[in-house]
Coordinates of C-alpha atoms in Angstrom, one line a residue:
M47 CA -19.5 52.0 109.9
R48 CA -16.3 51.9 107.7
H49 CA -17.4 53.9 104.1
H50 CA -16.3 51.0 101.2
G51 CA -17.2 53.6 98.5
I52 CA -14.6 53.6 95.7
G53 CA -12.4 57.3 95.2
A54 CA -12.5 57.4 91.3
T55 CA -9.8 59.9 91.4
R56 CA -7.6 57.3 93.7
L57 CA -8.7 54.5 91.9
A58 CA -7.7 56.1 88.9
A59 CA -4.3 57.2 90.1
V60 CA -3.2 53.5 91.5
A61 CA -4.6 52.1 87.9
L62 CA -2.5 54.4 86.1
A63 CA 0.9 53.8 87.9
L64 CA 0.2 50.1 86.9
L65 CA 0.4 50.7 83.3
P66 CA 4.4 50.4 82.7
A67 CA 4.6 46.9 83.8
P68 CA 6.4 45.0 81.7
A69 CA 5.2 42.5 79.3
L70 CA 6.0 38.9 80.2
A71 CA 9.2 37.6 79.7
A72 CA 9.9 34.9 76.6
G73 CA 8.4 31.9 77.2
E74 CA 6.5 33.2 80.5
A75 CA 3.0 32.2 80.1
P76 CA -0.4 31.4 81.8
G77 CA -1.1 28.0 82.8
A78 CA -2.6 26.2 79.6
G79 CA -6.0 25.9 80.7
I80 CA -6.4 30.1 81.9
G81 CA -3.8 31.1 78.9
W82 CA -6.3 29.3 76.2
A83 CA -9.4 30.6 78.3
N84 CA -8.2 34.3 78.3
R85 CA -6.9 34.4 74.4
L86 CA -10.0 31.6 72.8
T87 CA -12.8 32.7 74.9
W88 CA -14.7 36.1 75.7
G89 CA -12.9 35.5 79.0
V90 CA -11.7 33.4 81.9
T91 CA -14.3 31.8 83.8
A92 CA -13.6 28.8 86.7
A93 CA -15.3 26.3 84.0
D94 CA -13.0 27.3 81.3
A95 CA -9.7 27.0 83.8
R96 CA -11.1 23.5 84.6
A97 CA -10.4 22.6 81.0
A98 CA -8.8 19.2 81.5
N99 CA -7.4 18.6 77.4
P100 CA -6.7 21.8 75.4
D101 CA -6.4 20.0 72.3
R102 CA -9.9 18.2 73.1
W103 CA -11.4 21.4 74.3
L104 CA -10.3 22.8 70.7
D105 CA -11.6 20.2 68.8
A106 CA -14.7 20.4 70.4
Q107 CA -15.1 24.1 70.1
L108 CA -14.1 23.9 66.2
A109 CA -17.1 21.5 65.9
S110 CA -20.0 23.2 68.0
D111 CA -22.3 25.4 66.6
D112 CA -24.2 25.2 70.3
T113 CA -25.6 28.9 70.5
S114 CA -27.9 27.7 73.6
L115 CA -28.1 30.2 76.3
P116 CA -29.5 29.6 80.1
A117 CA -32.9 29.3 80.0
P118 CA -34.4 32.7 81.2
L119 CA -32.1 34.0 78.6
A120 CA -32.9 31.7 75.8
A121 CA -36.8 32.5 76.3
T122 CA -35.5 36.3 76.1
V123 CA -34.0 35.9 72.7
A124 CA -36.7 33.6 71.3
Q125 CA -39.0 36.3 72.2
M126 CA -37.3 39.2 70.7
R127 CA -38.7 40.0 66.7
I128 CA -35.3 39.1 64.9
S129 CA -36.0 35.3 66.2
R130 CA -39.5 35.2 65.6
E131 CA -39.8 37.1 62.3
P132 CA -37.7 36.0 58.9
L133 CA -35.5 39.0 57.9
A134 CA -37.7 40.0 54.6
Q135 CA -40.8 39.7 56.5
I136 CA -39.3 42.5 59.3
V137 CA -37.9 44.2 56.4
V138 CA -40.7 44.5 53.9
A139 CA -43.1 45.6 57.1
V140 CA -41.0 48.0 57.9
D141 CA -40.0 49.6 54.6
A142 CA -43.8 49.5 54.2
Q143 CA -44.2 51.7 57.6
N144 CA -41.8 54.2 55.9
R145 CA -43.7 54.5 53.1
A146 CA -46.7 55.0 54.7
A147 CA -45.1 57.8 57.2
K148 CA -44.2 59.7 53.5
A149 CA -47.7 59.7 52.3
L150 CA -49.1 61.3 54.8
T151 CA -49.6 65.0 54.2
D152 CA -50.1 66.6 57.9
P153 CA -46.4 67.9 59.2
A154 CA -47.2 66.9 62.9
Q155 CA -48.4 63.4 61.5
R156 CA -45.8 62.9 59.3
E157 CA -42.7 63.9 61.8
A158 CA -44.8 61.5 64.7
A159 CA -44.9 58.4 62.2
R160 CA -41.2 59.3 60.9
K161 CA -39.9 59.2 64.2
A162 CA -41.8 56.1 65.2
Y163 CA -40.2 54.4 61.9
Q164 CA -36.6 55.0 63.4
A165 CA -37.8 53.8 66.9
T166 CA -38.4 50.8 64.9
L167 CA -35.1 50.4 63.1
N168 CA -33.3 51.1 66.7
A169 CA -35.5 48.4 68.4
V170 CA -34.5 45.6 65.9
A171 CA -30.9 47.0 66.0
D172 CA -31.0 46.9 69.6
E173 CA -32.0 43.3 69.7
A174 CA -29.4 42.4 67.5
R175 CA -26.9 44.0 70.1
Q176 CA -28.3 42.6 73.1
R177 CA -28.3 38.6 71.9
S178 CA -24.6 39.3 70.4
V179 CA -23.6 40.3 73.9
L180 CA -25.3 37.4 75.9
R181 CA -23.8 34.8 73.4
D182 CA -20.8 36.1 74.2
L183 CA -21.1 36.1 77.7
Y184 CA -22.6 32.7 78.0
A185 CA -22.9 30.3 74.6
P186 CA -21.0 27.3 75.3
D187 CA -19.5 28.0 71.6
Q188 CA -17.2 30.7 72.6
L189 CA -14.8 30.2 70.0
R190 CA -17.4 30.5 67.3
E191 CA -18.2 33.7 68.9
Q192 CA -15.1 35.0 68.9
M193 CA -14.9 34.1 65.0
T194 CA -18.1 35.4 64.3
W195 CA -16.7 39.0 65.9
F196 CA -13.6 38.5 63.8
W197 CA -15.6 38.1 60.4
F198 CA -17.9 40.8 61.3
N199 CA -15.2 42.7 61.6
H200 CA -13.7 42.3 58.4
F201 CA -16.7 42.0 56.4
N202 CA -17.8 45.0 58.2
V203 CA -21.7 47.0 57.5
Q204 CA -22.6 50.2 59.7
A205 CA -25.8 49.4 60.8
N206 CA -26.8 53.2 60.7
K207 CA -26.9 53.2 56.9
R208 CA -30.3 53.2 55.1
D209 CA -32.2 50.3 56.6
I210 CA -29.4 48.1 57.6
R211 CA -30.4 48.6 61.0
L212 CA -33.2 45.8 60.4
M213 CA -30.4 43.4 58.9
V214 CA -27.5 43.3 61.4
G215 CA -28.6 40.5 63.7
D216 CA -29.5 38.3 60.6
Y217 CA -26.2 39.3 58.9
E218 CA -24.3 38.3 62.2
Q219 CA -26.0 34.8 62.4
T220 CA -25.1 34.2 58.8
L221 CA -21.2 35.0 59.8
H222 CA -21.9 32.9 62.9
A223 CA -22.9 29.7 60.4
H224 CA -19.8 30.3 58.3
A225 CA -17.4 30.7 61.1
F226 CA -15.2 27.5 60.5
G227 CA -16.3 27.0 57.3
R228 CA -14.5 27.5 53.4
F229 CA -13.7 31.4 53.0
R230 CA -15.0 31.0 49.6
D231 CA -18.2 30.3 51.1
I232 CA -17.8 33.1 53.6
L233 CA -17.1 35.0 50.8
E234 CA -20.2 34.4 48.9
A235 CA -22.2 34.3 51.8
T236 CA -21.2 38.0 52.4
L237 CA -22.0 38.8 48.8
R238 CA -25.5 37.6 48.8
H239 CA -26.4 39.6 51.9
P240 CA -28.7 42.5 51.7
A241 CA -26.8 44.2 54.5
M242 CA -23.8 44.0 52.4
L243 CA -25.3 44.9 49.3
R244 CA -27.2 48.0 50.8
Y245 CA -23.8 49.1 52.7
L246 CA -21.5 49.1 49.7
D247 CA -24.3 50.4 47.6
N248 CA -23.8 47.3 44.9
D249 CA -27.7 47.6 45.0
Q250 CA -27.0 50.1 42.9
N251 CA -24.8 48.7 40.3
A252 CA -26.2 48.4 37.5
V253 CA -25.1 48.5 33.3
G254 CA -24.2 51.9 32.2
R255 CA -24.3 52.8 35.8
I256 CA -21.2 51.4 37.0
N257 CA -20.7 51.6 41.0
E258 CA -17.6 50.4 42.2
N259 CA -17.8 50.9 46.2
Y260 CA -18.2 47.2 46.6
A261 CA -15.8 45.6 43.9
R262 CA -13.2 47.9 45.5
E263 CA -13.6 46.5 49.2
I264 CA -13.7 43.2 48.2
M265 CA -10.3 43.2 46.6
E266 CA -8.6 45.6 49.1
L267 CA -10.2 44.8 52.5
H268 CA -11.9 41.3 51.9
S269 CA -9.4 39.2 50.2
L270 CA -6.2 40.3 48.4
G271 CA -5.3 43.3 50.3
V272 CA -3.7 46.0 49.2
G273 CA -0.6 46.2 47.2
S274 CA -1.3 42.3 46.4
G275 CA -0.9 43.3 42.7
Y276 CA -4.1 43.7 41.5
S277 CA -5.4 46.8 39.2
Q278 CA -7.6 49.5 38.8
Q279 CA -8.8 47.8 36.1
D280 CA -9.0 44.9 37.5
V281 CA -11.7 46.7 39.9
Q282 CA -13.7 48.1 37.3
E283 CA -14.2 44.4 35.9
L284 CA -15.2 43.1 39.1
A285 CA -17.8 45.9 39.4
R286 CA -19.1 44.7 36.0
I287 CA -19.2 41.3 36.8
L288 CA -21.2 42.5 40.0
T289 CA -24.0 44.5 37.7
G290 CA -27.5 43.3 38.9
V291 CA -26.5 41.8 42.2
G292 CA -28.8 43.3 44.3
V293 CA -31.6 43.5 46.9
S294 CA -35.2 43.4 46.2
L295 CA -38.6 43.9 48.6
R296 CA -41.0 43.5 45.8
P297 CA -43.2 40.1 46.4
E298 CA -43.0 39.3 42.5
P299 CA -40.3 39.2 40.1
P300 CA -39.5 42.1 37.4
R301 CA -40.8 41.4 34.0
L302 CA -38.1 40.4 32.2
R303 CA -37.2 39.2 28.0
P304 CA -37.6 35.7 27.8
Q305 CA -33.9 35.2 27.4
W306 CA -33.1 36.8 30.5
Q307 CA -35.9 34.6 32.3
P308 CA -33.8 31.5 33.3
L309 CA -31.1 33.9 34.9
Y310 CA -32.9 35.6 37.3
L311 CA -32.2 34.6 40.7
R312 CA -33.9 35.4 43.7
A313 CA -33.4 34.1 47.7
G314 CA -35.2 36.3 50.4
L315 CA -34.0 39.8 49.9
F316 CA -31.1 39.1 47.6
E317 CA -31.6 39.3 43.9
F318 CA -29.5 39.1 40.3
N319 CA -31.9 41.0 38.0
P320 CA -29.9 40.3 34.4
A321 CA -31.9 43.1 33.0
R322 CA -29.1 45.6 35.0
H323 CA -26.1 43.2 34.5
D324 CA -23.5 44.0 31.8
F325 CA -23.0 40.9 29.7
G326 CA -20.1 41.7 27.8
D327 CA -16.4 39.8 28.6
K328 CA -14.5 40.5 31.2
H329 CA -10.6 40.4 31.5
F330 CA -10.1 39.6 35.6
L331 CA -7.0 39.0 37.0
G332 CA -5.5 37.8 34.4
H333 CA -8.6 35.7 33.1
V334 CA -11.1 36.0 30.5
I335 CA -14.7 35.6 32.0
K336 CA -17.4 35.4 29.6
G337 CA -20.4 37.4 29.9
S338 CA -23.1 34.4 31.3
G339 CA -25.2 36.2 34.4
F340 CA -24.2 35.0 37.9
G341 CA -21.8 32.9 36.9
E342 CA -19.6 35.5 36.2
V343 CA -19.6 36.4 40.1
E344 CA -18.7 32.5 41.2
Q345 CA -16.3 32.5 38.6
A346 CA -14.7 35.8 40.1
L347 CA -14.9 34.6 43.8
D348 CA -13.1 31.3 43.0
L349 CA -10.0 33.4 41.2
I350 CA -9.9 35.5 44.2
A351 CA -10.3 32.8 47.2
A352 CA -7.9 30.5 45.4
A353 CA -5.4 33.8 45.0
P354 CA -2.3 33.0 47.3
A355 CA -2.3 37.0 48.4
T356 CA -6.0 36.3 49.6
A357 CA -4.4 33.7 52.0
Q358 CA -1.6 35.9 52.6
H359 CA -4.0 38.8 53.6
V360 CA -6.7 36.6 55.6
A361 CA -4.0 34.6 57.7
T362 CA -2.3 37.9 58.7
E363 CA -5.8 39.3 60.2
L364 CA -6.8 36.4 61.3
A365 CA -3.1 36.0 63.4
T366 CA -3.4 39.8 64.5
Y367 CA -6.6 39.4 66.0
F368 CA -5.9 36.2 68.3
M369 CA -2.2 37.2 69.0
G370 CA -2.0 40.6 69.1
D371 CA 0.5 42.8 67.0
A372 CA 3.0 42.0 64.7
P373 CA 2.6 38.3 64.3
P374 CA 5.2 36.0 63.5
P375 CA 5.4 36.2 59.9
A376 CA 7.0 32.8 59.9
L377 CA 3.6 31.2 61.5
V378 CA 1.4 33.6 59.3
A379 CA 3.4 31.8 56.4
R380 CA 2.5 28.8 57.5
M381 CA -0.9 29.3 58.4
A382 CA -1.1 30.7 54.6
A383 CA 0.1 27.8 53.0
R384 CA -2.8 25.4 55.1
F385 CA -4.9 28.0 53.5
Q386 CA -4.0 27.2 50.3
R387 CA -3.5 23.4 51.0
S388 CA -7.1 23.0 52.3
H389 CA -9.1 25.4 49.8
G390 CA -9.6 27.9 52.7
D391 CA -10.6 25.4 55.5
M392 CA -10.6 28.1 58.4
A393 CA -11.0 25.4 60.9
E394 CA -7.7 24.3 59.7
V395 CA -6.2 27.3 59.6
M396 CA -7.2 28.0 63.3
R397 CA -5.8 24.6 64.4
T398 CA -2.1 25.8 62.7
M399 CA -2.2 28.8 64.5
I400 CA -3.4 27.5 67.8
R401 CA -1.2 24.6 68.0
S402 CA 1.7 26.4 67.3
R403 CA 4.5 27.4 69.3
E404 CA 4.1 30.8 68.6
F405 CA 0.5 31.1 69.9
A406 CA 1.4 29.0 73.2
A407 CA 4.2 31.8 73.7
S408 CA 2.2 34.6 72.8
T409 CA -0.7 34.0 75.2
G410 CA -1.3 37.1 78.3
R411 CA 0.7 39.6 75.2
A412 CA -2.2 40.6 73.2
F413 CA -4.1 43.9 74.2
K414 CA -7.9 43.6 75.3
D415 CA -9.6 45.8 72.6
P416 CA -13.0 47.2 74.0
A417 CA -15.5 44.2 73.3
H418 CA -13.1 41.6 75.4
Y419 CA -12.6 43.9 77.9
A420 CA -15.8 44.3 78.8
I421 CA -17.2 41.0 78.2
S422 CA -14.1 39.8 79.9
A423 CA -14.7 41.4 83.2
V424 CA -18.2 40.7 83.1
R425 CA -17.6 37.0 82.8
L426 CA -15.2 37.1 85.0
A427 CA -16.9 38.9 87.6
Y428 CA -20.0 36.9 87.5
G429 CA -19.1 33.6 86.1
D430 CA -22.5 31.6 85.5
R431 CA -24.9 34.4 87.1
V432 CA -26.9 35.6 84.6
I433 CA -27.5 38.9 84.0
L434 CA -30.5 40.4 83.2
N435 CA -29.7 43.9 80.8
P436 CA -26.8 43.7 78.3
M437 CA -27.5 47.2 77.5
P438 CA -24.9 48.2 80.0
I439 CA -22.3 46.8 78.1
V440 CA -23.3 48.1 75.2
G441 CA -23.5 51.4 76.4
W442 CA -19.6 50.6 77.7
L443 CA -18.5 49.8 74.5
N444 CA -19.9 53.2 72.7
R445 CA -18.0 55.1 75.4
M446 CA -14.7 53.0 74.7
G447 CA -15.3 53.8 70.6
E448 CA -15.9 50.1 69.6
G449 CA -19.8 50.2 69.5
L450 CA -21.2 47.3 68.0
Y451 CA -22.5 47.5 64.1
N452 CA -21.4 51.2 64.6
H453 CA -18.0 51.7 62.9
E454 CA -18.6 53.7 59.7
T455 CA -16.0 52.7 57.4
P456 CA -15.4 49.2 55.9
D457 CA -12.1 48.6 56.7
G458 CA -13.7 47.5 60.4
Y459 CA -12.1 48.6 63.8
P460 CA -8.1 48.7 64.3
L461 CA -6.6 45.4 65.8
D462 CA -3.6 47.1 67.1
R463 CA -2.8 48.1 70.7
A464 CA -2.4 51.5 69.9
A465 CA -5.8 52.3 68.6
W466 CA -7.1 51.0 72.4
S467 CA -4.4 51.9 74.9
G468 CA -4.4 55.8 75.0
P469 CA -5.3 57.9 77.9
G470 CA -8.6 58.3 77.2
Q471 CA -9.5 55.0 76.6
M472 CA -7.5 54.0 79.8
A473 CA -9.7 56.7 82.0
T474 CA -12.8 54.9 80.7
R475 CA -11.7 51.3 81.3
F476 CA -11.0 52.3 84.7
D477 CA -14.7 54.0 85.2
I478 CA -15.8 50.8 83.9
A479 CA -13.9 48.8 86.4
R480 CA -15.0 50.8 88.9
Q481 CA -18.5 50.1 88.2
I482 CA -18.1 46.4 87.7
G483 CA -15.9 46.1 90.7
G484 CA -18.3 48.1 93.0
G485 CA -21.8 47.0 92.2
S486 CA -24.1 45.1 90.0
A487 CA -23.7 48.3 87.3
G488 CA -27.4 48.2 85.9
L489 CA -26.6 44.4 84.4
F490 CA -29.5 42.9 86.8
R491 CA -32.0 45.6 86.4
R492 CA -34.4 45.3 83.4
P493 CA -36.4 48.4 82.3
G494 CA -39.7 48.8 84.0
V495 CA -38.8 46.1 86.5
A496 CA -37.9 46.0 90.3
D497 CA -35.5 43.3 90.0
E498 CA -33.4 42.6 93.0
A499 CA -29.7 43.4 92.0
P500 CA -27.2 41.3 93.9
A501 CA -24.2 42.7 96.0
F502 CA -21.0 43.7 93.8
P503 CA -19.1 40.5 92.5
Q504 CA -16.5 38.5 94.3
V505 CA -13.3 38.6 91.7
Q506 CA -11.0 37.6 94.6
N507 CA -12.2 34.3 94.8
A508 CA -11.2 30.1 93.9
L509 CA -10.6 31.1 90.3
Y510 CA -8.1 33.9 91.4
Y511 CA -6.4 32.1 94.3
D512 CA -6.0 28.7 91.9
G513 CA -4.6 30.2 88.8
L514 CA -4.8 34.1 88.1
A515 CA -3.0 35.3 91.1
A516 CA 0.2 33.7 89.4
T517 CA 0.2 35.7 86.7
L518 CA 0.0 39.2 88.4
G519 CA 3.8 41.2 88.6
P520 CA 4.7 43.0 91.9
P521 CA 3.4 46.0 91.1
T522 CA -0.2 44.9 90.8
R523 CA 0.4 42.8 93.7
D524 CA 1.5 45.6 95.6
A525 CA -1.7 47.8 94.6
L526 CA -4.2 45.4 95.5
A527 CA -2.7 45.1 99.1
Q528 CA -3.5 48.8 99.4
A529 CA -7.0 48.5 98.3
R530 CA -9.3 49.5 101.2
S531 CA -12.4 47.5 100.3
P532 CA -13.5 44.6 98.6
Q533 CA -15.1 46.8 95.8
E534 CA -11.5 49.1 95.3
W535 CA -9.6 45.4 94.9
N536 CA -12.3 44.4 92.6
A537 CA -11.6 47.7 90.5
L538 CA -8.2 47.6 90.9
F539 CA -7.6 43.9 89.2
L540 CA -10.2 44.8 86.2
S541 CA -7.8 47.9 85.9
S542 CA -4.2 46.1 86.0
P543 CA -2.3 45.3 83.0
E544 CA -2.5 42.0 83.2
F545 CA -6.3 41.8 83.5
M546 CA -5.9 44.3 80.0
R547 CA -4.2 41.4 78.2
R548 CA -5.3 38.2 76.6

């Protein structure tokens, strides 16, 4: 019997030889179905490539919030704690677990309780990671899922800080709901979320104890951008405006002076406590904001969202995410202009980008970051065959350095090719390609269940012959012709420079 195992050393050598393949020539791009699917979904499948009318598909995607999953997965997600319990209920219950652990006097019992608390935090975060991967793989609203990743990265929080592991799933849900809304609304939704307030320490920002962390990142990363003209005084004044905006796990409101009681706000874990607020007048972005409570925050967000620098910054980030390094300045300028004319309507900004000549010419050129690589490989390999265990994909993202909710600093993961195209990254991708191409890679093996794993996927299928083959250059065709087994062919295709781009 012929041995079909893949020689990892030989595979890596062949795949590395493919890397210098040239980019597509000017004006050369995959067909509309495959090109759009590779760029606007999490990876082309046969169903995506058959989209008859790209404009109609785009309209449907911009209007859709259909997160429905195949029946077995929908049932799995419905049983998750993050689906069954409201965020506030989860956080309050786990906080009580932590306080009970700290109150134990026996060292062994206290250590066991501490480990149990950490296990609970990890379990809740892992539920969010699994749900995120499953939606990227199978949800019909593929463009919204991509935008959710973009916004999470733009408004980044890191799960391992404090109790944010309990909150990231709900935070991601919030961004999903606002993905195509107005930027001003997205900005306030993140400001009101406890995950953001915990991550950037604004729950510790109070009159007399100013914390500038969140104010600085709102201006530097979330909106105006570095070098846009705001000053350190603007940062300080925004920090004063944000005093009292925080998080509360208490079931009852705080005791307040009578004049402050009407100004108190509470929604879930979000709290605006006027007793912690600086009511002095502020001079922010050339405007005087009178001390009034949370209304000051609303005024500041209005100014930030309406600033031309915000339109330019967000348009640049969005175009870079979808089109790759150095998006055309003329297109970014048109996107920014549309942002301002539409008062930050992100669906309209997206239309401006996607329907442009520059966007059409760029398909097949953007280098995939690890998330796009891993998800697109599984989508191509298995199509509508539903995986049972998303944790191998979560592990691959960790190995490639783009783990879900893991980026420590507020700037989010880098979007440029150079961050993800080094030799170490490529070696890891080749190994992942070998795992996916050569077998089920654990994707169909649930913990503790003896599931029957399917055979290795058939990547060389009708979709390949009907469209993908035409996108390959001669070096890749030659390498594929040398494959000694279907498994090796799969791994070589998933390691090819063409598959590394979208």
